[in-house]
CSV table of C-alpha atoms in Angstrom, one decimal:
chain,number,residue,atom,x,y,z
A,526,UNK,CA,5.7,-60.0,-21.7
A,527,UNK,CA,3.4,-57.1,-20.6
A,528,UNK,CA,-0.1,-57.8,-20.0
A,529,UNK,CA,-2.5,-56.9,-23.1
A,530,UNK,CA,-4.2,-54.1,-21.0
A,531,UNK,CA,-0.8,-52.6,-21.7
A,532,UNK,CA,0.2,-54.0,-25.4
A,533,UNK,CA,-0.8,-52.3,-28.8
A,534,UNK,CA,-1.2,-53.5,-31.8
A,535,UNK,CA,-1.1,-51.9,-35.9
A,536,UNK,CA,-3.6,-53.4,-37.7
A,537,UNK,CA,-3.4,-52.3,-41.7
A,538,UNK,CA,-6.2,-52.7,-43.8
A,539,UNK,CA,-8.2,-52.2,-41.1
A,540,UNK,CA,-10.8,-51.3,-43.0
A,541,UNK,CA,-11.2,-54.8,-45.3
A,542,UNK,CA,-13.4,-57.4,-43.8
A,543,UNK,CA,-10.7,-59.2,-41.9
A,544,UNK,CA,-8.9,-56.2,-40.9
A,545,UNK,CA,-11.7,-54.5,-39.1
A,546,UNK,CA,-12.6,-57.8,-37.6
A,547,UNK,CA,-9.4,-58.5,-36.0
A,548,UNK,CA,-8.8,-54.7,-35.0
A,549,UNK,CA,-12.2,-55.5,-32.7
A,550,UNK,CA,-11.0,-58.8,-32.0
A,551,UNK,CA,-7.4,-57.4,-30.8
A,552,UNK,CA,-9.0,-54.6,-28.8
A,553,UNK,CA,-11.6,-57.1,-27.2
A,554,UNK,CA,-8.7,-58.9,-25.7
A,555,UNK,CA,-7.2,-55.4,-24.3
A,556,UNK,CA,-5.0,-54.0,-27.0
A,557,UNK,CA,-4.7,-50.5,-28.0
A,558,UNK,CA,-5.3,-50.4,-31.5
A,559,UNK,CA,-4.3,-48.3,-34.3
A,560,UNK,CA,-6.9,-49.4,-37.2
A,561,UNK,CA,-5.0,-48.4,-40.6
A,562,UNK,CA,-6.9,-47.7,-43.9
A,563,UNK,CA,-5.4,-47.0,-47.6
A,564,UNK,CA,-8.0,-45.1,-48.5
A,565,UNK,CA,-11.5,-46.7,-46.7
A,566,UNK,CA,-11.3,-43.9,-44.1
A,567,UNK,CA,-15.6,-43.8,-43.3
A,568,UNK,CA,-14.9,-47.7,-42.2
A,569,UNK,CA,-11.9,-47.0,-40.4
A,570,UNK,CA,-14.0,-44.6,-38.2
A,571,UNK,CA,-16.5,-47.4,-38.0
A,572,UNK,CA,-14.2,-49.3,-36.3
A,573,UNK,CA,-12.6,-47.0,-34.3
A,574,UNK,CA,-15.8,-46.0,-32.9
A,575,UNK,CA,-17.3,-49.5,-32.3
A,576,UNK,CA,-14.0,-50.1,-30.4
A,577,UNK,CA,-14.5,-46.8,-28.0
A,578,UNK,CA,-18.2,-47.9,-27.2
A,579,UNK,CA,-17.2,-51.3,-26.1
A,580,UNK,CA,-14.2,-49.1,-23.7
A,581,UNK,CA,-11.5,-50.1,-25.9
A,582,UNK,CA,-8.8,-47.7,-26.8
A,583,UNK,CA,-8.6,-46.9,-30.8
A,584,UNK,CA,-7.2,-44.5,-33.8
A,585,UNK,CA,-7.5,-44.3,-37.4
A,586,UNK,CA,-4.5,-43.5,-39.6
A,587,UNK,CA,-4.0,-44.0,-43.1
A,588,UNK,CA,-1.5,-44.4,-46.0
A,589,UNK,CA,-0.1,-46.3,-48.8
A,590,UNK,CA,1.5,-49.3,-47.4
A,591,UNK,CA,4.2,-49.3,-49.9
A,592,UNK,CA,5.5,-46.0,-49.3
A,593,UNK,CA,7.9,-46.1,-46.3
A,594,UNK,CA,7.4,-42.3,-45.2
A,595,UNK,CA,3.4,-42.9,-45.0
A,596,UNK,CA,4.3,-46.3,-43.1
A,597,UNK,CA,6.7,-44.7,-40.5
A,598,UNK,CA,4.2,-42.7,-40.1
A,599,UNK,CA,1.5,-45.1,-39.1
A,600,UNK,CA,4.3,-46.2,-36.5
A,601,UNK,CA,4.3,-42.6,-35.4
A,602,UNK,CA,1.0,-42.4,-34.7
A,603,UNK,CA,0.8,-45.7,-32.4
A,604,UNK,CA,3.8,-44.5,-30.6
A,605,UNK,CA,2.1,-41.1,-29.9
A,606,UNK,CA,-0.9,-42.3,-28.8
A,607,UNK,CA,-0.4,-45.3,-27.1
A,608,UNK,CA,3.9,-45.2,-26.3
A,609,UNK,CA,4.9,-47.9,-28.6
A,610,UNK,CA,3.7,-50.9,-30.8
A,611,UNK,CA,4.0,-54.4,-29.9
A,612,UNK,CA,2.2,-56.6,-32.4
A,613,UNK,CA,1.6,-55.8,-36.1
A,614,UNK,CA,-1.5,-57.4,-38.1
A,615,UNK,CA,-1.1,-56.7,-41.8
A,616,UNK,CA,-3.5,-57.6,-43.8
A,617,UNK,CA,-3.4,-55.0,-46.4
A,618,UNK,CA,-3.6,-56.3,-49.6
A,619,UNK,CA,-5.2,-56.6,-53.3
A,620,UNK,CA,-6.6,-59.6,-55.4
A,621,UNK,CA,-6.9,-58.9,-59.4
A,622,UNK,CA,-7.7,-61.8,-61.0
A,623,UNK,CA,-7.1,-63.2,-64.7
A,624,UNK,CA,-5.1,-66.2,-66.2
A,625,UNK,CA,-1.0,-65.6,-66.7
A,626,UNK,CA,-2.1,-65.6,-70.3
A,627,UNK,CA,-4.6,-62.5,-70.2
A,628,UNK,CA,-3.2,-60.7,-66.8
A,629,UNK,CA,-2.3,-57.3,-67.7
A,630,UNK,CA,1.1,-56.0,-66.7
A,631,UNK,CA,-0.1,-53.1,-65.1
A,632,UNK,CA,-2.4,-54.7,-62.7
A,633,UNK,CA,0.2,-57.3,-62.3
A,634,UNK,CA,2.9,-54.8,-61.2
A,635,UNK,CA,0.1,-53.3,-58.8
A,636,UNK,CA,-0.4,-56.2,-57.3
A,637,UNK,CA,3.7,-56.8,-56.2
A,638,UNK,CA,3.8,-53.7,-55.0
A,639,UNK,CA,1.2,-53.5,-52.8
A,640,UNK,CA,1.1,-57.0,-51.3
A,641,UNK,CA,5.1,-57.8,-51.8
A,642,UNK,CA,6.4,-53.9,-51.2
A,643,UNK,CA,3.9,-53.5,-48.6
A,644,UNK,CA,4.4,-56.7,-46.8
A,645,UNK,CA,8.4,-55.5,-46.7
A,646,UNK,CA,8.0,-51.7,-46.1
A,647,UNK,CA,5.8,-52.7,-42.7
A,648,UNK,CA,8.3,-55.5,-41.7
A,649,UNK,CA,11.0,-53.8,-41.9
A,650,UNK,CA,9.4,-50.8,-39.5
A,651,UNK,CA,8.0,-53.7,-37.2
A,652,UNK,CA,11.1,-54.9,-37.2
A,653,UNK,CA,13.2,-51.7,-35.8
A,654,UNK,CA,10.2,-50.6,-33.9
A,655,UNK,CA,8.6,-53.3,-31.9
A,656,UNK,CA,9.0,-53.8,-28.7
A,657,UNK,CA,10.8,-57.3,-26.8
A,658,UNK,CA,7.3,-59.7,-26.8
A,659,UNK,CA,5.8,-58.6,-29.4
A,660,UNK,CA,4.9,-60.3,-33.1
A,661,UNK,CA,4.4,-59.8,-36.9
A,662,UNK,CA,1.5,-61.4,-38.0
A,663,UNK,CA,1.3,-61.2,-42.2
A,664,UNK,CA,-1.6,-62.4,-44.4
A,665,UNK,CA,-1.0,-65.3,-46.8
A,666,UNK,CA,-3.5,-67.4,-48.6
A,667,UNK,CA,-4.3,-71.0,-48.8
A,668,UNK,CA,-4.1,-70.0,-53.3
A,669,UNK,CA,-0.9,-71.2,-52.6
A,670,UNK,CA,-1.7,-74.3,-51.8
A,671,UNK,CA,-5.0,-74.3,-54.0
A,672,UNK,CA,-3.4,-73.3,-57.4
A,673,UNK,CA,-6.7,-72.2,-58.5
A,674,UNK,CA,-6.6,-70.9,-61.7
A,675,UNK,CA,-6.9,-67.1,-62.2
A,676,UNK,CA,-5.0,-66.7,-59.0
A,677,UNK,CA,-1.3,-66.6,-60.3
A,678,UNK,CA,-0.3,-62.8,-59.3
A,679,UNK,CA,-2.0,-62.9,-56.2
A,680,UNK,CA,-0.3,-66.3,-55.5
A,681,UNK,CA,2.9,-65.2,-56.7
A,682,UNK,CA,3.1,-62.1,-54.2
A,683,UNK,CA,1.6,-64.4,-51.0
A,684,UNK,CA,4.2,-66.7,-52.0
A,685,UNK,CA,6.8,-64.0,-51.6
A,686,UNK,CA,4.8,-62.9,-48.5
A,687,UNK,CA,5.4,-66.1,-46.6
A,688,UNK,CA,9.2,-66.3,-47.7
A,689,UNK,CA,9.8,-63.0,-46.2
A,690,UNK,CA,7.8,-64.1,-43.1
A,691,UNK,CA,9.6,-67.3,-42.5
A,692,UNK,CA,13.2,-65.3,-42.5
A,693,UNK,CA,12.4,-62.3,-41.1
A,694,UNK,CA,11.2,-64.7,-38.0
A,695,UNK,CA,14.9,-66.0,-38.2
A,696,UNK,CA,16.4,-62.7,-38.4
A,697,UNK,CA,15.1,-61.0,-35.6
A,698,UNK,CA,16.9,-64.0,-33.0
A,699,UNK,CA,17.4,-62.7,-29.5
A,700,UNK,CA,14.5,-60.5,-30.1
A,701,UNK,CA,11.8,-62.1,-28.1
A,702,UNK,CA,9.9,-61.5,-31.4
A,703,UNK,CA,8.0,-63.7,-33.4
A,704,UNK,CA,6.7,-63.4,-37.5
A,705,UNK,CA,4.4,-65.9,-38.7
A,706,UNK,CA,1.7,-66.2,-41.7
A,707,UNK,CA,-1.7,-66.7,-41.4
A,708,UNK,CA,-3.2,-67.9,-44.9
A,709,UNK,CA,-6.7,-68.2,-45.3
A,710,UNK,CA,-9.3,-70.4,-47.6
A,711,UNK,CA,-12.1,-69.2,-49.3
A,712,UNK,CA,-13.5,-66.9,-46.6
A,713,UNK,CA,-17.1,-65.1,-46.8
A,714,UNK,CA,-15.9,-61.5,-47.7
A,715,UNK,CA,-16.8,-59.1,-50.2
A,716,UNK,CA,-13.5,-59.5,-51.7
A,717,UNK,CA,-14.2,-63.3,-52.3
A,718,UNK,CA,-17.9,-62.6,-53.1
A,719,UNK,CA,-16.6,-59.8,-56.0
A,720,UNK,CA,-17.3,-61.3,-59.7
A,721,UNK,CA,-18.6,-64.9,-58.3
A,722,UNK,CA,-21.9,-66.4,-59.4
A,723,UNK,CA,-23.9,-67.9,-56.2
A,724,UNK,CA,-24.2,-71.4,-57.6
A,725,UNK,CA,-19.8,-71.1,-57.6
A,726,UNK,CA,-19.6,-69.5,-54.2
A,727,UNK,CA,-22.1,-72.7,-53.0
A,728,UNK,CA,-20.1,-75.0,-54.9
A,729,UNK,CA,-16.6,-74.1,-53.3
A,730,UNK,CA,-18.3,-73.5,-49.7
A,731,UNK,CA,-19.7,-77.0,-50.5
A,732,UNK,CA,-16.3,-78.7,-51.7
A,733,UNK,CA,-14.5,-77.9,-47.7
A,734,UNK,CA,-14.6,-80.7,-45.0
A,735,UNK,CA,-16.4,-78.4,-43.1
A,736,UNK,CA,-19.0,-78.0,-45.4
A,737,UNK,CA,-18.7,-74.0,-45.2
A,738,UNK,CA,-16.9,-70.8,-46.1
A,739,UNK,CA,-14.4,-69.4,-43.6
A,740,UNK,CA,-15.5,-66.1,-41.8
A,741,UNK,CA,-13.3,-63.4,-40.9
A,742,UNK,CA,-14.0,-64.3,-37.2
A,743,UNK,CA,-12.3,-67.9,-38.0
A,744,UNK,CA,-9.0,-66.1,-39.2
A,745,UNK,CA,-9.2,-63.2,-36.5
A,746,UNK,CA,-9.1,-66.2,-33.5
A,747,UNK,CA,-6.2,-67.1,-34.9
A,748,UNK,CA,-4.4,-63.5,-35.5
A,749,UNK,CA,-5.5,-63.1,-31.8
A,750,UNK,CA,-3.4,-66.4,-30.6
A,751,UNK,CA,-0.2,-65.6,-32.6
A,752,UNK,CA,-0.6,-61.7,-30.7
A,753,UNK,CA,-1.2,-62.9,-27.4
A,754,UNK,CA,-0.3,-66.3,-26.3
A,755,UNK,CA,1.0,-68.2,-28.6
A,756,UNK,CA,4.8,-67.2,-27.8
A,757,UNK,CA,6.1,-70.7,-28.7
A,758,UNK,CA,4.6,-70.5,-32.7
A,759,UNK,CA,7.3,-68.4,-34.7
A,760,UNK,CA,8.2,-68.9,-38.3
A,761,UNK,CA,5.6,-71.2,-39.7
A,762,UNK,CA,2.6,-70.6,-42.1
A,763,UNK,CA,-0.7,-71.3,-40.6
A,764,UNK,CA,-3.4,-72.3,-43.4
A,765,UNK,CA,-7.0,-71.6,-41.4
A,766,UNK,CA,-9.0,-72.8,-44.1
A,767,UNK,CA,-11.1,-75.8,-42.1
A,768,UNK,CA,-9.3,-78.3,-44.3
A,769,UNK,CA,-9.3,-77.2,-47.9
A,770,UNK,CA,-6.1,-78.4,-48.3
């Protein structure tokens, strides 16, 4: 495995909380980084930017994660820049909420084809493209494991995301590449924060062993360990949520 000063890494959704957290996180540690947005291009910059004054090495691209042309593109644009792509982080995704009763089909289809469809357009790519050493890191979510109500969509496609994880880890044998899932708790983004009174979000940060929310930071550590040294962790579902469940 090549050093990190030499390794580079796709982060989608680079511009969501997590995203732009790891992207920093990722480049800290030495990676080139291509910081992917599906339509947040002012915080993509951000990042990009905040990368370049710290000396790190950064682009922006963007696209639809479910359209395969605009994702081989992505892949493009981190073997242009930097000569290949080792690791990618995808954390692109969306969370509607409403009971299975009330969910609207529309939003529900939405939901499968960006978190589901994505998740399989970029693993497939990551999957021709990467290079011997490298890993596919996907975003799950501790919902599954929660069943909080509201959350059935959202848990439905995460559920598909970490079935697609754990074979695609199988798959690729010989490769000298691993696939895991990270899947989060209740973590202090604006995501989480959208539509929640404060007494709920104190409740919920109140009802974890830690006595807390999650930050990005907390999940980012851990994106940075399956990238870098943690070659002997492949297949498996890793809930960071500080013991929620």
């Amino acid at each position: 495995m090549t050093n990190n000063g030499d390794r580079v890494a796709i982060v989608t959704g680079g511009s969501g909380a997590i995203g732009s957290i790891s992207a920093g996180r990722l480049a800290a540690d030495g990676f080139a980084v291509v910081v992917h947005h599906g339509g947040g291009r002012e915080r993509a910059d951000e990042v990009v930017a905040a990368i370049r004054a710290g000396g790190g090495r950064a682009v922006t691209a963007g696209g639809d994660v479910a359209d395969e042309t605009a994702m081989a593109a992505l892949f493009d644009v981190a073997e242009r820049e930097f000569g290949g792509v080792d690791v990618l982080v995808h954390t692109a995704g969306i969370m509607p909420l409403a009971p299975v009763a009330q969910m609207d089909l529309d939003a529900f289809d939405r939901v499968q084809r960006v978190n589901v469809r994505g998740t399989f357009v970029v693993d497939q790519l990551a999957a021709r493209r990467l290079r011997a050493g490298g890993a596919i890191i996907n975003l799950s979510t501790s919902i599954t494991r929660l069943q909080t109500p509201t959350y059935g969509a959202y848990a439905a496609s995460k559920g598909a995301v970490e079935a697609m994880s754990l074979i695609l880890a199988r798959e690729l044998r010989g490769r000298d590449i691993t696939v895991n899932a990270v899947a989060p708790g209740p973590t202090a983004t604006p995501l989480f924060f959208e539509g929640k009174s404060q007494e709920l979000v104190e409740a919920i940060a109140a009802a974890n062993p830690m006595g807390r929310l999650g930050s990005a930071e907390d999940t980012a550590e851990v994106i940075a360990f399956l990238a870098g040294p943690a070659r002997w962790v492949n297949g498996q579902v890793l809930h960071v949520n500080g013991g929620a469940a």
